[in-house]
């Protein structure tokens, strides 16, 4: 493993066009691993260039060490027999976001279903240790302290050849362990993280560092410890706040490093043993520690290190358990078995509580669990308000599997099929047959009685596709985005429409266009759809408009004359109404969908639709927010398209609401001045 790879024939270096990185957090572990996997398919020596710096494109740690940021201009340089193909493929992959363009920019952090989130609790005492929320939820359990064991190594080795052999064997054994862990982990994100760990085990820069130590007569253990220690420290020392994510990737390098080191030293890194009802407290937890935890016994965890972006936090969210990172050091001194309350949403760990406080917390956990179970029990029934208004609760999905999960939880259909997920993470567009198979699979999962709303391709600007030759734009959010891309690329648009139309009859087919800003756009898109429908003999479908920009809300009455329904994309409608980027680290919190300005846009939309007896749905994150549902109903929204786990709770809430009360509430809220005032009034509105 540590031996030198084949050196390609000497030839002139080829340098590609510069590519602007779309990744919100730069090239951190996962995109770097994907880039390296692609680079390794080529014989050529490949380097990444940025501002005069140059690193090995086949080394994850070298790429991470570059400390890239979103928007950085990167060039690919290759030398060797397949240099041209390498430059082309890697430049395209970089432009595409190395597998995460959408992950980074697309989803507004969903409001977790209320049942998982602790409300502001009344049991907090002065014995509270504070950190940051890594994963929401509330748990009462007993402290289990965990510390990494120190692994000692011999300093001097035998011959370099023998030490090299030991290191190679440990690297192979570590890869086997990680593969095993991957098998036991259903969560795709966790699998991706472990995949990045596997790439680290083959990282040429890391291996070269270790090999250098071995050739200086160091033992394999010492050489390896120095190599991964130096690499991790370099990542952790990267300057600038934007590199928090990269610094945390030092944790990944240490994690993999310790695994190999333990194998070299013959120390067991067995799974952390947990008693039932455990709340784990550690200074650091490596991602593989976390992945290997017994989830049937773990209620939550706290770490003094790390942050909300760490892999550990990501894993906790996918497990659905509360976690707090960066907790006060005092947590490390709590005795084993101490009874504590962990409030993930508030980032608090409370200890030394009075019996009454524990009782209160336990009651709250029990109430949340019971509520969740009860919501699930009733989720197959329709969502009808106490005064008889039927609200259709449907799901936001990306594929047939999610559609099935939605139906199992009571979704009455799909209100938003994000078709763009078929188009990203690849180097060429899916053809008509491939698309048709995917749309038909979703439709079949629903059946002819259920609604399927397919959104046509919603990419461009901030969500580039490598195979779409779109110009670089200064203001991508105001550029070629949504339906504008489809109108700019009519052949691709027509192929998508033909593919969608093939799902006619398998479900109640609806087709909607994203980011319509003008009537002309709707007419043009509808015209093309009509031509394709006529050519293929399909007519049984409805046509909708996503209301995502203020001009569409202001033109709702005119649009409603020519569309069959509206679906409000509240994520975009909020950012365009407030002129605040929905992903901006400082502004995103103020870009609040409950701002009265956004509510007025929704009111205008509903009013325009009502004049022509058309229905209005909401498919942005706001529809999954229990706080927002009463005002949406009161403004006239009749369909809520929500994240799959939120379906039971949203349906249950609708059943507790009176439409008349919601209407009165909505009128009141439209008069308020700030999002804070709206939120306060909504919090006091108990159905
Ligand atoms: C929205 O903008 O609210 C929406 C549903 O679209 P996306 O989040 O995919 O842009
Ligand atoms: Mg949108």
XYZ file of C-alpha atoms and ligand atoms in Angstrom:
698
model
C 0.000 0.000 0.000
C 2.829 2.378 0.755
C 4.797 1.478 -2.383
C 5.100 4.131 -5.109
C 2.496 4.002 -7.856
C 3.291 3.852 -11.572
C 4.706 7.098 -12.888
C 3.079 8.118 -16.162
C 5.177 9.082 -19.161
C 6.642 12.549 -19.011
C 4.688 14.987 -21.166
C 3.556 18.610 -21.078
C 1.079 19.537 -18.364
C -2.476 20.394 -19.367
C -4.327 23.008 -17.325
C -8.129 23.275 -17.381
C -10.368 26.322 -17.259
C -10.828 27.768 -13.823
C -13.923 26.515 -12.002
C -15.721 28.396 -9.207
C -16.398 26.083 -6.294
C -20.144 25.823 -5.588
C -19.696 23.997 -2.272
C -20.913 26.126 0.630
C -18.146 24.799 2.888
C -15.430 24.386 0.267
C -13.814 21.032 -0.438
C -14.188 19.324 2.933
C -13.899 15.582 3.525
C -16.823 14.224 1.525
C -16.433 16.278 -1.691
C -12.658 15.863 -1.443
C -13.090 12.084 -1.212
C -15.331 12.074 -4.269
C -12.815 14.138 -6.228
C -9.973 11.835 -5.215
C -11.960 8.743 -6.217
C -12.438 10.264 -9.669
C -8.791 11.401 -9.921
C -7.566 7.909 -9.133
C -9.256 6.579 -12.246
C -6.562 8.327 -14.266
C -2.903 7.422 -14.731
C -1.806 11.044 -14.997
C -0.291 13.073 -12.195
C -3.093 15.454 -11.275
C -2.813 18.646 -9.246
C -5.346 21.251 -8.144
C -4.273 24.873 -8.507
C -5.564 27.827 -6.545
C -3.946 31.257 -6.444
C -0.448 29.935 -7.049
C -0.858 27.037 -4.580
C -0.789 23.506 -5.931
C -1.777 20.197 -4.287
C -2.049 16.530 -5.191
C -5.599 15.860 -6.472
C -5.289 12.212 -5.405
C -4.866 13.164 -1.744
C -7.892 13.964 0.411
C -5.788 15.551 3.121
C -3.901 17.707 0.640
C -7.171 18.952 -0.861
C -8.700 19.631 2.554
C -5.491 21.353 3.595
C -5.955 23.858 0.791
C -8.740 25.340 2.926
C -10.951 26.212 -0.036
C -14.088 28.317 0.220
C -17.225 28.657 -1.850
C -16.488 30.692 -4.984
C -12.753 29.925 -5.053
C -11.342 29.606 -8.571
C -9.745 26.167 -8.982
C -7.936 24.737 -11.984
C -7.075 21.135 -12.690
C -3.583 20.399 -14.003
C -2.712 16.969 -15.364
C 0.413 15.421 -16.813
C 0.291 12.046 -18.515
C -1.281 9.941 -21.220
C -4.880 10.582 -20.151
C -4.368 14.195 -19.050
C -7.026 15.627 -21.333
C -9.762 13.299 -20.068
C -8.663 13.843 -16.477
C -8.832 17.630 -16.754
C -12.238 17.466 -18.386
C -13.739 15.003 -15.896
C -12.365 16.627 -12.771
C -13.230 20.173 -13.852
C -16.794 19.031 -14.482
C -16.976 17.310 -11.115
C -15.674 20.422 -9.345
C -18.243 22.596 -11.107
C -20.934 20.151 -10.058
C -19.984 20.433 -6.388
C -18.405 16.987 -6.058
C -21.668 15.407 -5.069
C -23.049 18.070 -2.809
C -24.148 21.123 -4.788
C -27.737 20.610 -3.683
C -26.959 19.390 -0.227
C -25.224 22.650 0.481
C -27.595 25.119 -1.058
C -30.874 23.493 -1.675
C -32.629 22.512 1.503
C -33.433 25.104 4.043
C -32.842 23.393 7.358
C -36.251 21.867 7.929
C -38.106 22.686 11.067
C -37.963 19.367 12.903
C -41.337 17.846 13.669
C -42.458 19.253 16.961
C -42.587 15.887 18.627
C -38.825 15.640 18.364
C -38.117 19.119 19.619
C -38.134 20.123 23.216
C -40.218 23.167 23.839
C -38.694 25.785 26.082
C -38.778 23.805 29.280
C -39.757 24.861 32.738
C -37.477 22.415 34.579
C -34.201 24.263 33.999
C -32.383 24.979 37.227
C -29.173 26.835 37.950
C -27.247 23.579 37.405
C -27.240 23.925 33.692
C -24.272 23.391 31.389
C -24.636 25.084 28.057
C -23.334 24.215 24.584
C -24.672 24.422 21.039
C -27.482 22.377 19.562
C -26.102 19.564 17.441
C -29.363 17.655 17.257
C -32.780 18.519 18.784
C -34.796 16.376 21.184
C -35.284 15.887 24.902
C -33.984 13.009 27.021
C -33.704 12.086 30.696
C -30.944 9.567 31.355
C -27.783 8.637 33.241
C -24.304 9.912 32.529
C -21.782 7.587 30.925
C -18.352 9.207 30.745
C -16.148 8.167 27.876
C -12.482 9.002 27.254
C -10.225 7.890 24.481
C -7.489 5.521 25.731
C -3.897 6.615 25.169
C -2.115 4.329 22.744
C 1.606 3.892 23.358
C 3.959 2.938 20.556
C 7.570 1.730 20.377
C 9.806 4.463 19.060
C 12.388 2.346 17.247
C 11.472 -0.094 14.579
C 12.982 -3.187 13.101
C 14.082 -2.853 9.485
C 12.168 -0.333 7.342
C 10.909 -3.217 5.186
C 9.421 -5.012 8.213
C 7.864 -1.819 9.600
C 6.418 -1.021 6.189
C 4.866 -4.477 6.127
C 3.288 -3.942 9.567
C 1.837 -0.611 8.480
C 0.406 -2.075 5.282
C -1.211 -4.901 7.265
C -2.719 -2.448 9.783
C -4.052 -0.253 6.989
C -5.752 -3.264 5.400
C -7.203 -4.406 8.726
C -8.502 -0.882 9.419
C -10.187 -0.843 6.003
C -11.885 -4.168 6.867
C -13.130 -2.744 10.175
C -14.581 0.305 8.456
C -16.260 -1.821 5.785
C -17.881 -3.831 8.599
C -19.071 -0.669 10.324
C -20.522 0.534 7.029
C -22.543 -2.659 6.709
C -24.158 -2.103 10.102
C -25.070 1.502 9.309
C -28.234 2.052 7.295
C -27.933 5.826 7.211
C -26.572 7.014 3.826
C -24.798 10.025 5.313
C -22.992 7.866 7.850
C -21.962 5.562 5.029
C -20.585 8.540 3.083
C -18.554 9.608 6.130
C -17.056 6.139 6.518
C -16.385 6.116 2.812
C -14.311 9.278 3.268
C -12.439 7.443 6.055
C -11.611 4.617 3.666
C -10.196 7.167 1.235
C -7.964 8.546 4.006
C -6.430 5.098 4.466
C -5.152 5.266 0.903
C -4.212 8.912 0.903
C -0.885 9.258 -0.914
C 0.295 12.338 1.020
C -0.490 10.748 4.374
C 1.153 7.463 3.359
C 4.203 9.274 2.009
C 4.647 11.086 5.325
C 4.455 7.802 7.236
C 6.766 6.094 4.778
C 9.305 8.851 5.265
C 9.315 8.183 9.028
C 9.724 4.450 8.491
C 12.656 5.002 6.133
C 14.281 7.037 8.981
C 14.165 3.848 11.130
C 11.082 4.884 13.103
C 8.678 2.135 14.093
C 5.528 1.894 11.983
C 3.506 3.088 15.002
C 5.578 6.187 15.622
C 5.840 7.072 11.931
C 2.096 6.673 11.484
C 1.254 8.645 14.648
C 3.486 11.510 13.519
C 2.026 11.448 10.011
C -1.640 11.591 10.970
C -0.968 13.922 13.919
C 0.773 16.455 11.674
C -1.918 16.180 9.028
C -4.747 16.632 11.520
C -3.005 19.586 13.184
C -2.528 21.257 9.823
C -6.262 20.963 9.107
C -7.197 22.154 12.591
C -4.952 25.190 12.244
C -6.487 26.456 9.023
C -7.231 30.153 9.479
C -10.595 31.872 9.261
C -14.045 31.102 10.589
C -15.135 29.684 7.252
C -12.770 26.827 7.862
C -14.551 25.553 10.987
C -15.845 22.641 8.962
C -12.384 21.831 7.648
C -10.841 22.090 11.089
C -13.356 19.569 12.309
C -12.175 17.260 9.575
C -8.986 16.992 11.597
C -11.203 14.854 13.815
C -11.735 12.460 10.897
C -8.005 12.143 10.303
C -7.389 11.480 14.028
C -10.228 8.973 14.021
C -8.782 6.936 11.158
C -5.280 7.466 12.535
C -6.175 6.068 15.955
C -7.862 3.059 14.398
C -4.662 2.122 12.537
C -2.500 2.981 15.548
C -4.544 0.725 17.816
C -4.105 -2.124 15.354
C -0.351 -1.514 15.256
C -0.139 -1.433 19.057
C -2.446 -4.394 19.533
C -4.833 -2.241 21.623
C -8.512 -3.052 21.347
C -10.795 -0.177 20.286
C -13.879 -2.189 21.087
C -17.299 -0.625 20.914
C -18.219 1.679 23.834
C -20.281 -0.422 26.261
C -23.464 1.385 27.233
C -26.074 0.600 29.877
C -29.694 1.263 28.877
C -30.804 4.906 29.121
C -27.309 6.322 28.611
C -26.361 9.924 27.982
C -22.797 9.765 26.785
C -20.366 12.533 27.721
C -16.978 12.825 26.056
C -14.389 15.411 25.207
C -14.401 14.173 21.627
C -16.267 11.406 19.916
C -14.914 10.213 16.623
C -17.420 9.589 13.856
C -16.678 5.884 13.994
C -17.184 5.813 17.788
C -20.543 7.418 17.160
C -21.470 5.130 14.295
C -20.716 2.072 16.423
C -22.803 3.143 19.464
C -25.661 0.865 20.468
C -28.616 3.000 19.489
C -31.095 0.945 21.493
C -29.367 2.083 24.703
C -28.174 5.574 23.831
C -30.564 8.448 24.592
C -28.250 11.300 23.641
C -24.733 12.675 23.955
C -22.641 15.744 24.716
C -19.103 16.573 23.680
C -16.961 19.439 24.914
C -15.410 19.729 21.439
C -16.975 19.827 17.999
C -19.800 21.903 16.645
C -23.084 21.716 14.811
C -21.321 20.980 11.522
C -19.301 18.026 12.786
C -19.892 14.552 11.404
C -20.832 13.501 14.898
C -23.633 16.079 14.926
C -24.783 14.974 11.494
C -24.938 11.380 12.682
C -26.895 12.349 15.812
C -29.506 14.080 13.674
C -29.836 11.039 11.466
C -30.266 8.823 14.577
C -32.973 11.226 15.767
C -31.447 11.634 19.244
C -30.539 14.873 21.081
C -26.913 15.964 21.080
C -25.045 19.034 22.310
C -21.545 19.940 21.140
C -19.143 22.428 22.705
C -20.700 21.801 26.133
C -19.119 23.430 29.181
C -16.111 21.437 30.484
C -17.965 20.876 33.751
C -19.831 18.088 31.968
C -16.654 15.992 32.037
C -16.642 16.054 35.850
C -20.163 14.673 36.300
C -20.057 11.308 38.064
C -20.941 8.150 36.159
C -24.625 7.406 36.568
C -25.684 10.989 37.417
C -29.273 11.612 36.401
C -29.388 14.418 33.809
C -31.782 16.095 31.412
C -30.439 16.738 27.932
C -32.268 19.344 25.897
C -30.759 19.230 22.413
C -32.743 22.087 20.905
C -31.709 24.463 23.701
C -28.148 23.095 23.878
C -28.477 22.428 27.621
C -27.508 19.660 30.007
C -29.152 19.993 33.424
C -27.881 18.068 36.445
C -28.380 17.949 40.238
C -32.070 18.449 39.657
C -34.786 18.346 42.270
C -37.029 15.330 42.124
C -39.888 17.536 40.978
C -37.844 18.874 38.079
C -36.954 15.370 36.929
C -40.591 14.371 37.177
C -41.557 17.352 35.059
C -38.937 16.553 32.427
C -39.937 12.888 32.332
C -43.545 13.926 31.925
C -42.575 16.144 29.009
C -40.612 13.366 27.303
C -43.509 10.974 27.868
C -45.967 13.514 26.565
C -43.906 14.097 23.424
C -43.519 10.374 22.795
C -47.202 9.718 23.371
C -48.147 12.624 21.119
C -45.893 11.277 18.377
C -47.396 7.805 18.681
C -50.927 9.146 18.776
C -50.315 11.343 15.738
C -49.067 8.263 13.885
C -52.130 6.232 14.845
C -54.480 8.754 13.317
C -52.319 9.604 10.345
C -54.232 7.493 7.838
C -57.344 9.639 8.352
C -58.069 12.804 6.421
C -57.018 16.151 7.841
C -60.274 18.060 8.349
C -60.600 21.135 10.550
C -63.140 21.170 13.390
C -65.433 23.228 11.159
C -65.213 20.895 8.182
C -62.474 22.274 5.910
C -60.524 19.463 4.295
C -56.790 20.146 3.984
C -54.728 17.904 1.759
C -51.493 16.888 3.487
C -48.965 15.575 0.989
C -45.223 14.918 0.975
C -42.073 16.518 -0.407
C -40.005 13.704 -1.893
C -37.081 12.974 -4.160
C -37.819 9.419 -5.268
C -40.171 6.440 -5.135
C -38.817 5.164 -1.822
C -39.564 8.459 -0.079
C -43.011 8.493 -1.697
C -43.693 5.052 -0.188
C -42.487 6.208 3.217
C -44.769 9.227 2.919
C -47.800 7.097 2.081
C -47.037 4.788 5.016
C -47.128 7.828 7.301
C -50.436 9.066 5.889
C -49.447 11.315 2.983
C -52.351 11.804 0.613
C -49.947 12.146 -2.296
C -46.810 13.998 -3.301
C -47.009 17.776 -3.415
C -43.441 18.292 -4.575
C -41.325 15.791 -6.464
C -37.918 17.447 -6.643
C -37.012 16.169 -10.102
C -33.602 17.862 -10.010
C -32.300 15.064 -7.779
C -32.284 12.881 -10.889
C -30.049 15.381 -12.627
C -27.328 16.132 -10.117
C -24.427 14.007 -8.914
C -23.627 12.903 -12.467
C -21.732 14.020 -15.524
C -24.444 13.738 -18.199
C -28.174 14.461 -18.153
C -30.506 11.475 -17.588
C -32.211 10.549 -20.866
C -35.957 10.450 -21.393
C -36.293 6.728 -20.630
C -34.344 6.945 -17.401
C -36.405 9.915 -16.270
C -39.672 8.260 -17.262
C -38.761 5.169 -15.225
C -38.124 7.331 -12.152
C -41.332 9.383 -12.500
C -43.415 6.272 -13.201
C -41.943 4.561 -10.123
C -43.041 7.472 -7.926
C -46.476 7.513 -9.557
C -46.840 3.750 -9.038
C -45.903 4.119 -5.387
C -48.874 6.488 -5.075
C -51.488 4.860 -7.308
C -54.187 6.428 -9.513
C -56.156 7.895 -6.598
C -53.320 9.995 -5.194
C -51.911 13.296 -6.382
C -48.407 13.534 -7.811
C -47.043 17.040 -8.361
C -43.852 16.904 -10.399
C -41.757 20.031 -10.395
C -39.828 20.487 -13.625
C -36.079 20.892 -13.364
C -35.171 23.488 -10.726
C -31.454 24.126 -11.189
C -29.176 26.811 -12.540
C -27.441 29.806 -11.076
C -26.584 28.706 -7.561
C -27.263 25.048 -8.439
C -25.044 24.366 -11.496
C -25.017 21.158 -13.508
C -21.696 20.219 -15.131
C -23.286 19.322 -18.438
C -25.266 22.566 -18.740
C -23.275 25.308 -20.451
C -24.606 28.246 -18.439
C -22.585 31.438 -18.113
C -21.059 32.403 -14.773
C -23.252 35.012 -13.169
C -22.610 37.771 -10.666
C -26.037 37.266 -9.090
C -26.940 33.617 -9.588
C -30.099 33.890 -7.489
C -31.287 36.549 -9.935
C -30.049 34.784 -13.028
C -30.811 31.668 -15.037
C -32.572 29.606 -12.414
C -35.717 27.470 -12.231
C -37.961 27.570 -15.287
C -35.612 30.069 -16.956
C -33.073 27.275 -17.443
C -35.703 25.036 -19.012
C -36.786 27.784 -21.403
C -33.130 28.391 -22.252
C -32.576 24.670 -22.967
C -35.802 23.691 -24.745
C -34.629 20.260 -25.912
C -33.787 19.187 -22.377
C -37.089 20.675 -21.179
C -39.083 18.844 -23.840
C -37.416 15.538 -22.990
C -38.288 16.033 -19.326
C -41.903 16.891 -20.137
C -42.274 13.805 -22.352
C -40.839 11.674 -19.568
C -43.210 13.165 -16.972
C -46.201 12.702 -19.274
C -45.464 8.986 -19.416
C -46.614 8.819 -15.778
C -50.126 9.968 -16.800
C -52.785 7.730 -15.317
C -50.470 6.026 -12.838
C -51.249 8.817 -10.359
C -53.249 12.054 -10.562
C -50.584 13.887 -12.492
C -49.804 17.554 -11.888
C -46.880 19.359 -13.530
C -45.568 22.599 -12.076
C -42.959 25.128 -13.114
C -40.504 26.541 -10.542
C -39.682 30.208 -10.115
C -42.174 31.665 -12.557
C -41.783 35.462 -12.448
C -43.862 36.587 -15.424
C -46.972 35.615 -17.338
C -44.857 35.274 -20.478
C -42.778 32.550 -18.816
C -45.901 30.627 -17.846
C -47.301 30.952 -21.361
C -44.086 29.815 -22.985
C -43.632 26.829 -20.634
C -47.297 25.853 -20.947
C -47.099 26.188 -24.731
C -44.186 23.776 -24.921
C -45.965 21.365 -22.586
C -49.117 21.555 -24.733
C -47.093 20.694 -27.851
C -45.453 17.694 -26.210
C -48.764 16.535 -24.734
C -50.459 16.784 -28.135
C -47.621 14.910 -29.821
C -47.755 12.097 -27.275
C -51.541 12.006 -26.929
C -51.676 12.831 -23.218
C -54.206 15.250 -21.749
C -55.013 14.037 -18.248
C -52.903 16.363 -16.119
C -53.033 19.763 -14.426
C -50.544 22.596 -14.740
C -49.341 24.631 -11.779
C -47.126 27.579 -10.974
C -44.729 27.800 -8.063
C -45.090 31.137 -6.352
C -41.541 31.883 -5.284
C -40.881 35.491 -6.264
C -42.797 38.659 -5.371
C -43.783 39.382 -8.986
C -45.646 36.060 -9.137
C -47.495 36.794 -5.893
C -48.394 40.271 -7.130
C -49.584 38.811 -10.447
C -51.448 35.914 -8.828
C -54.816 36.901 -10.224
C -53.492 37.061 -13.795
C -51.522 33.834 -13.378
C -54.571 32.088 -11.902
C -56.459 32.733 -15.137
C -53.965 30.525 -16.961
C -52.830 27.970 -14.354
C -54.734 25.174 -12.639
C -53.119 25.561 -9.203
C -50.403 27.341 -7.235
C -47.798 25.920 -4.910
C -45.978 28.454 -2.761
C -42.237 27.883 -2.490
C -41.965 29.731 0.793
C -38.188 29.251 1.056
C -37.556 31.251 -2.098
C -40.546 33.553 -1.632
C -39.051 34.592 1.706
C -35.555 35.206 0.394
C -36.793 37.209 -2.584
C -39.336 39.190 -0.566
C -36.821 40.050 2.133
C -33.823 40.350 -0.257
C -31.938 38.062 2.127
C -30.054 35.014 0.867
C -31.668 31.958 2.477
C -28.256 30.384 3.085
C -26.478 33.514 4.313
C -24.783 32.779 7.635
C -25.754 36.148 9.115
C -29.034 36.884 7.364
C -30.684 33.475 7.089
C -32.209 33.754 10.578
C -33.880 37.045 9.709
C -35.192 35.665 6.433
C -38.214 34.438 8.345
C -41.155 33.005 6.417
C -43.405 34.278 9.213
C -42.474 37.891 8.499
C -45.658 39.924 7.855
C -44.242 40.911 4.445
C -44.136 37.248 3.405
C -47.572 36.614 4.886
C -48.901 39.460 2.723
C -47.418 37.782 -0.358
C -49.192 34.556 0.596
C -52.448 36.440 1.184
C -52.187 38.023 -2.283
C -51.521 34.629 -3.838
C -54.564 33.063 -2.187
C -56.729 36.026 -3.119
C -55.688 35.815 -6.789
C -56.327 32.066 -6.893
C -59.703 32.384 -5.162
C -60.986 34.727 -7.877
C -60.633 31.905 -10.383
C -61.486 29.034 -8.039
C -57.970 27.627 -8.152
C -56.339 25.942 -5.168
C -53.169 27.011 -3.379
C -50.647 24.739 -1.672
C -47.421 25.436 0.179
C -44.411 23.204 -0.441
C -41.652 25.271 1.216
C -40.314 24.470 4.703
C -43.029 26.637 6.262
C -45.669 23.977 5.570
C -43.854 21.555 7.932
C -43.728 24.132 10.735
C -46.522 23.554 13.259
C -46.376 27.195 14.306
C -47.062 28.371 10.740
C -49.914 26.013 9.858
C -52.783 28.011 11.487
C -51.897 31.199 9.621
C -51.458 29.338 6.311
C -54.936 27.855 6.661
C -56.323 31.212 7.708
C -54.883 32.864 4.600
C -56.584 30.296 2.361
C -53.992 27.563 1.768
C -55.682 24.220 1.066
C -52.761 21.879 0.554
C -49.643 21.415 2.714
C -46.715 19.566 1.201
C -44.430 18.647 4.076
C -41.302 16.663 4.911
C -42.118 12.967 5.336
C -41.502 12.658 9.128
C -43.718 15.701 9.790
C -46.848 14.244 8.137
C -48.588 12.711 11.201
C -48.058 15.781 13.397
C -49.283 18.204 10.712
C -52.409 16.150 10.032
C -53.140 15.918 13.746
C -52.733 19.660 14.148
C -55.121 20.437 11.281
C -57.752 18.300 13.016
C -57.482 20.466 16.127
C -57.884 23.773 14.253
C -61.013 25.728 13.409
C -60.802 27.429 10.020
C -62.852 30.386 11.281
C -60.396 30.970 14.133
C -57.457 30.649 11.735
C -59.011 33.218 9.407
C -59.465 35.716 12.232
C -55.908 35.061 13.379
C -54.517 35.575 9.871
C -56.200 38.969 9.533
C -54.726 39.986 12.870
C -51.223 38.847 11.904
C -51.276 40.740 8.608
C -51.458 43.947 10.661
C -48.350 43.202 12.745
C -44.967 44.756 12.026
C -42.317 42.135 12.706
C -41.698 38.404 12.479
C -41.093 38.408 16.238
C -44.564 39.796 16.880
C -46.091 37.214 14.553
C -44.247 34.391 16.304
C -45.290 35.623 19.744
C -48.944 35.807 18.718
C -48.801 32.365 17.109
C -47.185 30.869 20.199
C -50.115 32.136 22.246
C -52.639 30.694 19.781
C -53.396 27.301 21.247
C -55.886 25.324 19.164
C -39.088 26.739 -1.983
O -38.383 27.623 -2.505
O -39.786 26.926 -0.979
C -39.098 25.397 -2.565
C -39.947 24.460 -2.172
O -38.159 25.164 -3.496
P -36.622 24.847 -3.129
O -36.490 24.891 -1.648
O -36.366 23.537 -3.738
O -35.938 25.993 -3.821
Mg -37.556 27.196 -4.511
